[in-house]
């Protein structure tokens, strides 16, 4: 298994060992527009797949971000406090949101690979 | 990220141009409107403050009232001095209900010429109801709805220079002045007004010349298209009300801070709906007031957030809130009980369960830069 895995809510997980780095996709950041604030969970928090774990505030609205997998937050991207627009500029790179210790590796297998996600985005028109 | 599209959306004459410009479209008041273009809301907002932004506001309602006594008749529905409005001058006012609640807000221009004619611009969401109200309540005055005209706004410090290339001399028009001009033989109305706090113009023109005219403006290097997103953040910084949010039937013009738009003669004579309530509000101070709000946090505080006093009692509510691109911080407006409405008053709110300090602040957040010309002061 390599590369990112994706959800239909436009989040991605990049797996390294037992840790998954979570963020939103380029499609999501474009839809959100200019991001001005991001509320992230505290390290140590346990998040559950499918539940809201972060909020992204763009100029126009607040949007919930759902956990693509379950796990414990082991790191958050502290740079986003000063530079939330990193998510617009580089969502798969410096715009990552949190890292989770993966609770259930089988959940990763349920997510889309890149080509499946690209087909999904195309289907949205 | 929840988007929902109503089944049928109306299109403005510039719809195809927005597509070509790469706009992200969104439904607004029954129209498919540009929310922002590829550069995004913040860039469009800042460009308008620094140079000139081009806005399509063709979804708004345009109409002409014609007939002897039209101004006096319109005064039956609005509290502004319309009889005293000079030809080629524009005034801001509100349609009021019997309790003095605001049914919609609008701009009224007295047109030049022998016949008594008033040009009205009303909000998109309210236009059907507004035109019905006019027909029902002013049966003796002819209402012509201008369904086949576009309305565009050119806003920002470079707007006058850019527009004077097309309409020489238009730069002399003072704020809230109006002039009939021609573009390729078509009748154009240019009003020196807007909804951003900047100098600028709102331009009404026939739909068939709208695309060409807009392309000509956009061909100027200093003009960038700006969508409804930037329009909202600009008007919020300018402390201007958005109907359905900062004003509605439950608010009157006095508590909304719009008493300046009520004519001196009208305050004496009345003759508009809700006169008693409004006279009392002016005399006794309203129980609550619309104020500016500065959240002491990085997260925007949005419409609907409740405001409490330091003792924890709810004393107000946010009616518009967002992020200010010019100030790089959250800003908001809302209503608070008058004892808490002075600048500097300390209030509290919550966002997603987190307590946030909010300070009452003077409006506007960003100073208005209207072009007053010589000796004209129509609007504070």
Coordinates of C-alpha atoms in Angstrom, one line a residue:
Chain A
X1 CA 0.0 0.0 0.0
X2 CA 1.5 3.3 -1.0
X3 CA 0.4 6.9 -1.6
X4 CA -2.7 8.6 -0.2
X5 CA -6.1 7.1 0.4
X6 CA -9.2 9.3 -0.1
X7 CA -12.7 9.7 1.2
X8 CA -15.8 10.9 -0.6
X9 CA -15.8 13.9 1.8
X10 CA -12.5 14.9 0.2
X11 CA -10.1 14.1 3.0
X12 CA -6.9 12.1 2.5
X13 CA -4.8 9.8 4.7
X14 CA -1.1 9.2 4.0
X15 CA 0.0 6.1 5.9
X16 CA 3.5 5.8 7.4
X17 CA 3.9 2.9 9.7
X18 CA 1.1 3.0 12.2
X19 CA 0.5 6.7 11.7
X20 CA -1.8 8.3 9.2
X21 CA -1.4 11.9 8.2
X22 CA -4.7 13.5 7.5
X23 CA -5.6 16.5 5.3
X24 CA -8.1 17.7 2.8
X25 CA -7.7 17.3 -1.0
X26 CA -7.0 20.0 -3.6
X27 CA -10.6 19.7 -4.7
X28 CA -11.7 20.4 -1.2
X29 CA -9.5 23.5 -0.7
X30 CA -10.7 24.9 -4.0
X31 CA -14.3 24.4 -3.0
X32 CA -13.7 26.0 0.4
X33 CA -12.1 29.1 -1.0
X34 CA -9.8 31.3 1.0
X35 CA -9.2 29.6 4.4
X36 CA -8.8 32.0 7.4
X37 CA -8.9 29.8 10.4
X38 CA -8.6 26.1 11.3
X39 CA -9.7 24.5 14.5
X40 CA -7.8 21.3 15.2
X41 CA -8.3 18.6 17.9
X42 CA -5.9 18.5 20.8
X43 CA -3.1 15.9 20.8
X44 CA -4.3 12.8 22.6
X45 CA -7.9 13.1 21.5
X46 CA -9.4 9.9 20.0
X47 CA -11.3 10.6 16.8
X48 CA -13.8 8.2 15.3
X49 CA -14.1 7.5 11.5
X50 CA -16.8 9.5 10.0
X51 CA -17.1 12.0 12.8
X52 CA -16.2 15.6 12.8
X53 CA -12.7 16.2 14.1
X54 CA -11.8 19.7 12.7
X55 CA -13.4 22.8 11.4
X56 CA -12.1 24.9 8.5
X57 CA -13.3 28.5 8.4
X58 CA -13.1 30.1 5.0
X59 CA -14.0 33.7 4.3
X60 CA -17.5 32.6 3.5
X61 CA -18.4 29.8 5.8
X62 CA -17.4 27.2 8.5
X63 CA -17.0 23.7 7.2
X64 CA -16.7 20.5 9.2
X65 CA -13.9 18.0 8.4
X66 CA -14.7 14.4 9.1
X67 CA -12.2 11.8 10.2
X68 CA -11.4 9.4 7.4
X69 CA -10.2 6.8 9.9
X70 CA -10.3 6.3 13.7
X71 CA -7.3 6.9 15.9
X72 CA -5.6 8.9 18.5
X73 CA -4.2 12.4 17.6
X74 CA -0.4 12.2 17.9
X75 CA 0.5 15.5 16.1
X76 CA -1.3 18.6 14.8
X77 CA 0.1 21.0 12.2
X78 CA 0.8 24.0 14.5
X79 CA 1.9 26.1 11.6
X80 CA -1.7 26.4 10.4
X81 CA -2.5 28.7 13.3
X82 CA -0.3 31.4 11.8
X83 CA -0.7 30.3 8.2
X84 CA -4.1 28.7 7.6
X85 CA -3.9 29.5 3.9
X86 CA -1.2 26.7 3.6
X87 CA -4.2 24.4 3.1
X88 CA -5.1 26.4 0.0
X89 CA -1.6 26.6 -1.3
X90 CA -0.3 23.1 -0.6
X91 CA -3.1 20.8 0.9
X92 CA -1.2 17.6 0.4
X93 CA 2.1 19.0 1.7
X94 CA 2.5 21.8 4.3
X95 CA -1.2 22.1 4.6
X96 CA -1.7 18.7 6.4
X97 CA -4.0 18.9 9.4
X98 CA -3.3 16.1 12.0
X99 CA -1.5 12.8 12.4
X100 CA -3.4 9.9 13.9
X101 CA -2.1 6.6 15.4
X102 CA -4.2 4.3 13.3
X103 CA -6.7 2.3 15.5
X104 CA -7.9 -0.1 12.8
X105 CA -5.8 -0.7 9.7
X106 CA -8.7 -2.3 8.0
X107 CA -10.4 1.1 7.8
X108 CA -7.6 2.2 5.4
X109 CA -8.6 -0.5 2.9
X110 CA -12.1 0.9 2.7
X111 CA -10.8 4.2 1.3
X112 CA -10.3 5.1 -2.3
X113 CA -7.0 5.0 -4.0
X114 CA -5.9 7.9 -6.2
X115 CA -7.4 6.7 -9.4
X116 CA -10.7 5.8 -7.8
X117 CA -10.8 9.2 -6.1
X118 CA -10.0 11.0 -9.4
X119 CA -12.8 9.2 -11.1
X120 CA -15.1 10.1 -8.2
X121 CA -14.1 13.8 -8.5
X122 CA -14.7 13.7 -12.3
X123 CA -18.2 12.2 -11.6
X124 CA -19.0 15.3 -9.6
X125 CA -18.7 17.4 -12.8
Chain B
X1 CA -19.3 22.0 1.8
X2 CA -23.0 21.3 1.5
X3 CA -24.1 22.7 -1.8
X4 CA -27.6 22.5 -2.9
X5 CA -29.0 23.8 -6.2
X6 CA -32.6 24.8 -6.4
X7 CA -34.2 23.3 -9.5
X8 CA -34.4 26.4 -11.7
X9 CA -32.0 29.4 -11.3
X10 CA -32.4 32.6 -13.2
X11 CA -29.4 33.9 -15.1
X12 CA -28.2 37.5 -15.5
X13 CA -27.2 38.9 -18.9
X14 CA -23.6 38.4 -17.8
X15 CA -23.9 34.7 -16.9
X16 CA -21.9 33.4 -19.8
X17 CA -19.2 36.0 -19.1
X18 CA -18.8 34.8 -15.5
X19 CA -18.3 31.2 -16.8
X20 CA -15.6 32.5 -19.2
X21 CA -13.9 34.3 -16.4
X22 CA -13.8 31.0 -14.4
X23 CA -16.3 32.0 -11.8
X24 CA -17.4 29.7 -9.1
X25 CA -21.2 30.1 -9.3
X26 CA -23.6 29.7 -6.4
X27 CA -27.4 30.2 -6.0
X28 CA -28.4 33.5 -4.6
X29 CA -32.0 34.9 -4.4
X30 CA -33.0 32.5 -7.2
X31 CA -30.1 33.5 -9.5
X32 CA -27.0 31.6 -10.4
X33 CA -24.5 34.2 -9.4
X34 CA -20.7 34.4 -9.2
X35 CA -19.5 33.8 -5.7
X36 CA -15.9 34.4 -6.6
X37 CA -13.5 34.1 -9.5
X38 CA -10.2 32.1 -9.7
X39 CA -8.2 34.6 -7.6
X40 CA -10.6 34.2 -4.7
X41 CA -12.6 36.4 -2.3
X42 CA -9.6 37.9 -0.4
X43 CA -7.8 38.9 -3.6
X44 CA -11.0 40.4 -5.1
X45 CA -11.8 42.2 -1.9
X46 CA -8.3 43.8 -1.6
X47 CA -8.2 44.6 -5.3
X48 CA -11.4 46.6 -4.9
X49 CA -10.0 48.5 -2.0
X50 CA -6.8 49.2 -3.9
X51 CA -7.9 49.6 -7.5
X52 CA -11.3 48.8 -8.9
X53 CA -13.6 45.8 -8.6
X54 CA -16.3 44.9 -11.2
X55 CA -19.5 43.4 -9.8
X56 CA -22.5 42.0 -11.6
X57 CA -25.6 42.9 -9.5
X58 CA -28.1 42.4 -12.3
X59 CA -30.2 40.1 -10.0
X60 CA -31.4 43.3 -8.2
X61 CA -34.7 44.7 -9.1
X62 CA -34.9 47.9 -11.3
X63 CA -38.1 49.8 -11.9
X64 CA -39.4 53.3 -12.8
X65 CA -42.4 54.9 -11.1
X66 CA -44.1 57.4 -13.5
X67 CA -46.8 59.9 -12.9
X68 CA -47.6 63.3 -11.4
X69 CA -47.2 63.0 -7.6
X70 CA -45.0 59.9 -7.8
X71 CA -42.6 61.2 -5.1
X72 CA -45.4 62.1 -2.8
X73 CA -47.1 58.7 -3.3
X74 CA -43.8 56.8 -2.6
X75 CA -43.6 58.7 0.7
X76 CA -46.6 56.7 1.8
X77 CA -44.3 53.6 1.9
X78 CA -40.9 54.9 2.9
X79 CA -39.6 57.4 5.5
X80 CA -37.1 59.3 3.3
X81 CA -37.8 62.7 1.9
X82 CA -38.6 61.8 -1.7
X83 CA -40.5 65.0 -2.5
X84 CA -37.4 67.0 -1.6
X85 CA -35.1 64.8 -3.7
X86 CA -33.6 66.9 -6.5
X87 CA -33.5 65.6 -10.1
X88 CA -30.4 63.4 -10.8
X89 CA -29.9 62.7 -7.1
X90 CA -30.2 59.3 -5.4
X91 CA -31.3 58.5 -1.8
X92 CA -31.3 55.4 0.3
X93 CA -34.5 54.4 2.1
X94 CA -36.6 51.5 3.3
X95 CA -40.1 50.1 2.6
X96 CA -41.7 49.9 6.1
X97 CA -44.5 47.8 7.5
X98 CA -47.2 49.1 9.8
X99 CA -45.0 48.5 12.9
X100 CA -42.0 50.3 11.3
X101 CA -40.3 47.0 10.5
X102 CA -38.2 47.0 7.4
X103 CA -39.7 45.2 4.4
X104 CA -36.8 45.9 2.1
X105 CA -34.2 48.6 1.5
X106 CA -33.8 50.4 -1.7
X107 CA -32.2 53.3 -3.7
X108 CA -34.5 56.0 -5.2
X109 CA -33.3 58.4 -7.9
X110 CA -35.4 61.3 -9.2
X111 CA -35.0 61.2 -13.0
X112 CA -34.8 64.5 -15.0
X113 CA -37.4 65.6 -17.4
X114 CA -40.9 67.0 -17.5
X115 CA -42.6 63.9 -16.3
X116 CA -42.3 63.0 -12.7
X117 CA -40.3 59.8 -12.6
X118 CA -38.4 57.8 -10.0
X119 CA -35.9 55.1 -10.7
X120 CA -35.8 52.4 -8.0
X121 CA -33.3 49.7 -7.3
X122 CA -34.4 47.0 -4.8
X123 CA -33.0 43.8 -3.5
X124 CA -33.2 40.6 -5.6
X125 CA -34.8 38.6 -2.9
X126 CA -37.5 41.2 -2.2
X127 CA -38.2 42.5 -5.7
X128 CA -41.4 40.5 -6.5
X129 CA -42.9 41.5 -3.2
X130 CA -41.7 45.1 -3.5
X131 CA -43.2 45.5 -6.9
X132 CA -46.5 44.0 -5.8
X133 CA -46.5 46.4 -2.8
X134 CA -46.0 49.4 -5.1
X135 CA -48.8 48.3 -7.5
X136 CA -51.2 47.6 -4.7
X137 CA -50.5 50.7 -2.6
X138 CA -49.8 53.2 -5.3
X139 CA -52.4 52.3 -7.9
X140 CA -52.4 55.8 -9.4
X141 CA -48.7 55.7 -10.2
X142 CA -47.4 53.6 -13.2
X143 CA -44.8 51.0 -12.3
X144 CA -42.5 49.8 -15.1
X145 CA -40.3 47.0 -14.1
X146 CA -37.1 47.1 -16.1
X147 CA -36.6 43.3 -16.6
X148 CA -34.3 43.5 -19.5
X149 CA -31.5 45.6 -18.0
X150 CA -28.3 44.6 -16.4
X151 CA -26.8 46.3 -13.3
X152 CA -23.1 46.4 -12.7
X153 CA -21.0 48.1 -10.1
X154 CA -17.5 49.4 -10.5
X155 CA -16.1 50.1 -7.1
X156 CA -12.7 51.3 -5.8
X157 CA -10.4 54.3 -5.9
X158 CA -9.7 53.8 -9.7
X159 CA -13.4 53.5 -10.6
X160 CA -13.9 57.1 -11.6
X161 CA -10.8 57.3 -13.8
X162 CA -11.7 54.0 -15.5
X163 CA -15.3 55.0 -16.1
X164 CA -14.4 58.5 -17.4
X165 CA -12.6 56.8 -20.4
X166 CA -16.0 55.6 -21.5
X167 CA -18.2 58.4 -20.1
X168 CA -16.1 61.6 -20.1
X169 CA -16.9 64.0 -17.3
X170 CA -18.5 61.2 -15.2
X171 CA -15.7 61.7 -12.6
X172 CA -17.3 65.0 -11.6
X173 CA -20.5 63.3 -10.4
X174 CA -20.7 63.6 -6.6
X175 CA -21.6 60.7 -4.3
X176 CA -25.3 59.9 -4.7
X177 CA -25.4 61.8 -7.9
X178 CA -26.9 60.3 -11.1
X179 CA -26.5 60.8 -14.8
X180 CA -28.0 59.5 -18.0
X181 CA -25.3 58.6 -20.5
X182 CA -25.1 56.6 -23.7
X183 CA -23.1 53.5 -24.6
X184 CA -23.2 52.5 -28.2
X185 CA -26.5 54.3 -28.6
X186 CA -28.0 52.5 -25.6
X187 CA -29.4 54.5 -22.6
X188 CA -27.2 54.0 -19.5
X189 CA -27.9 55.2 -16.0
X190 CA -24.8 55.9 -13.9
X191 CA -25.1 56.5 -10.2
X192 CA -22.2 57.4 -8.0
X193 CA -23.0 54.9 -5.3
X194 CA -22.2 51.4 -4.2
X195 CA -22.1 48.8 -1.4
X196 CA -18.4 48.6 -0.6
X197 CA -17.7 51.9 1.2
X198 CA -15.4 52.9 -1.7
X199 CA -15.9 55.5 -4.3
X200 CA -17.6 54.0 -7.3
X201 CA -20.6 53.6 -9.6
X202 CA -23.6 51.5 -10.2
X203 CA -24.4 51.3 -13.8
X204 CA -27.8 50.2 -15.3
X205 CA -27.8 49.4 -18.9
X206 CA -29.8 47.4 -21.5
X207 CA -29.0 43.7 -21.4
X208 CA -27.9 43.6 -25.1
X209 CA -24.9 45.9 -24.5
X210 CA -24.1 44.5 -21.0
X211 CA -21.5 41.9 -22.0
X212 CA -19.6 44.3 -24.4
X213 CA -19.6 47.1 -21.8
X214 CA -18.4 44.7 -19.1
X215 CA -15.6 43.3 -21.2
X216 CA -14.5 46.8 -22.0
X217 CA -14.2 47.6 -18.2
X218 CA -12.5 44.3 -17.5
X219 CA -10.0 45.0 -20.3
X220 CA -8.6 47.8 -18.1
X221 CA -5.6 46.4 -16.2
X222 CA -6.8 48.0 -13.0
X223 CA -10.2 46.3 -13.1
X224 CA -10.8 42.8 -11.7
X225 CA -14.0 40.9 -11.5
X226 CA -15.3 40.4 -7.9
X227 CA -18.1 38.1 -6.8
X228 CA -20.8 38.1 -4.2
X229 CA -18.3 36.8 -1.6
X230 CA -16.2 40.0 -1.9
X231 CA -19.3 42.1 -2.1
X232 CA -20.3 40.7 1.3
X233 CA -17.0 41.1 3.0
X234 CA -16.6 44.7 1.6
X235 CA -20.0 45.8 2.8
X236 CA -19.5 44.3 6.2
X237 CA -16.2 46.2 6.6
X238 CA -18.1 49.3 5.5
X239 CA -20.8 48.7 8.2
X240 CA -23.6 48.5 5.6
X241 CA -26.7 46.4 6.2
X242 CA -27.6 43.2 4.4
X243 CA -31.3 42.8 4.1
X244 CA -32.5 39.6 5.7
X245 CA -29.6 39.6 8.1
X246 CA -28.9 43.0 9.6
X247 CA -32.3 44.4 8.9
X248 CA -35.7 42.7 8.4
X249 CA -39.3 43.1 9.4
X250 CA -38.3 42.7 13.1
X251 CA -36.0 45.7 13.0
X252 CA -36.8 49.4 12.5
X253 CA -34.5 51.9 10.9
X254 CA -33.7 53.7 14.1
X255 CA -32.3 50.7 16.0
X256 CA -30.6 49.7 12.8
X257 CA -28.7 53.0 12.9
X258 CA -30.4 54.2 9.7
X259 CA -32.2 57.2 11.3
X260 CA -29.9 59.5 9.1
X261 CA -32.0 58.3 6.1
X262 CA -35.3 59.5 7.6
X263 CA -36.0 63.0 6.3
X264 CA -36.3 65.9 8.8
X265 CA -39.7 66.8 7.4
X266 CA -40.8 63.2 7.6
X267 CA -39.9 63.0 11.3
X268 CA -42.3 65.9 11.9
X269 CA -45.1 65.1 9.5
X270 CA -45.0 61.3 9.4
X271 CA -47.2 59.8 6.8
X272 CA -45.3 56.6 6.4
X273 CA -46.0 53.1 7.9
X274 CA -44.9 52.7 11.5
X275 CA -44.5 56.5 12.1
X276 CA -45.5 56.2 15.8
X277 CA -43.0 53.5 16.6
X278 CA -40.2 55.3 14.8
X279 CA -41.0 58.7 16.3
X280 CA -40.9 57.1 19.8
X281 CA -37.6 55.3 18.9
X282 CA -36.0 58.6 17.9
X283 CA -37.3 60.4 20.9
X284 CA -36.6 57.8 23.6
X285 CA -33.6 56.0 22.2
X286 CA -34.2 52.5 20.9
X287 CA -34.0 49.5 23.3
X288 CA -31.3 47.9 21.2
X289 CA -28.9 49.1 18.6
X290 CA -26.9 47.7 15.6
X291 CA -23.2 47.8 16.5
X292 CA -19.9 46.7 15.2
X293 CA -18.3 43.8 17.0
X294 CA -14.6 42.7 17.2
X295 CA -14.2 39.1 18.3
X296 CA -11.0 38.7 20.4
X297 CA -10.1 35.4 18.6
X298 CA -8.9 34.2 15.3
X299 CA -12.1 32.3 14.4
X300 CA -14.8 34.2 12.7
X301 CA -18.0 34.7 14.7
X302 CA -20.9 34.1 12.4
X303 CA -24.5 35.2 12.1
X304 CA -26.7 33.8 14.9
X305 CA -24.1 33.8 17.6
X306 CA -25.6 35.0 20.9
X307 CA -23.9 37.8 22.9
X308 CA -23.8 37.9 26.7
X309 CA -22.9 40.5 29.2
X310 CA -20.1 39.8 31.7
X311 CA -22.8 38.5 34.1
X312 CA -23.8 35.9 31.5
X313 CA -27.1 37.4 30.5
X314 CA -27.9 37.3 26.8
X315 CA -28.0 40.9 25.6
X316 CA -27.6 40.6 21.9
X317 CA -27.1 38.6 18.7
X318 CA -24.7 38.6 15.8
X319 CA -26.5 39.3 12.4
X320 CA -23.4 39.3 10.1
X321 CA -20.0 38.0 10.8
X322 CA -17.0 37.0 8.9
X323 CA -13.4 37.7 8.2
X324 CA -12.1 41.1 7.2
X325 CA -9.5 40.8 4.4
X326 CA -8.5 44.5 4.9
X327 CA -7.9 44.1 8.7
X328 CA -6.9 40.4 8.6
X329 CA -9.2 39.6 11.5
X330 CA -12.7 38.5 12.2
X331 CA -15.4 41.3 12.3
X332 CA -19.1 41.2 12.9
X333 CA -22.2 43.3 13.3
X334 CA -25.2 42.6 15.5
X335 CA -27.9 44.0 17.8
X336 CA -27.2 44.6 21.5
X337 CA -29.3 46.2 24.2
X338 CA -28.6 49.9 24.3
X339 CA -26.7 49.9 27.7
X340 CA -24.2 47.5 26.1
X341 CA -24.0 49.3 22.8
X342 CA -21.2 51.8 23.4
X343 CA -17.9 51.3 21.7
X344 CA -15.6 49.4 24.0
X345 CA -18.3 47.5 25.8
X346 CA -17.1 44.0 26.7
X347 CA -19.4 41.1 25.7
X348 CA -18.9 37.4 25.3
X349 CA -20.0 34.8 22.8
X350 CA -19.3 31.1 22.0
X351 CA -18.1 29.4 18.9
X352 CA -18.4 25.7 18.9
X353 CA -18.5 25.7 22.7
X354 CA -15.4 27.9 23.1
X355 CA -15.9 31.2 25.0
X356 CA -14.8 34.3 23.0
X357 CA -14.5 37.9 24.2
X358 CA -16.2 40.4 21.9
X359 CA -15.7 44.1 22.0
X360 CA -18.3 46.6 20.7
X361 CA -16.7 48.7 18.0
X362 CA -17.6 51.8 16.0
X363 CA -18.8 51.3 12.4
X364 CA -17.6 51.3 9.8
X365 CA -14.6 49.1 10.3
X366 CA -12.9 50.5 7.3
X367 CA -13.5 54.3 6.6
X368 CA -15.8 55.2 3.7
X369 CA -14.1 56.9 0.9
X370 CA -17.0 58.4 -1.0
X371 CA -16.5 61.2 -3.5
X372 CA -18.4 64.1 -1.9
X373 CA -17.7 66.7 -4.6
X374 CA -18.4 70.3 -3.6
X375 CA -20.8 71.0 -0.7
X376 CA -22.6 67.7 -1.0
X377 CA -23.3 65.6 2.1
X378 CA -26.1 63.2 1.6
X379 CA -24.9 60.4 3.6
X380 CA -22.7 60.3 6.7

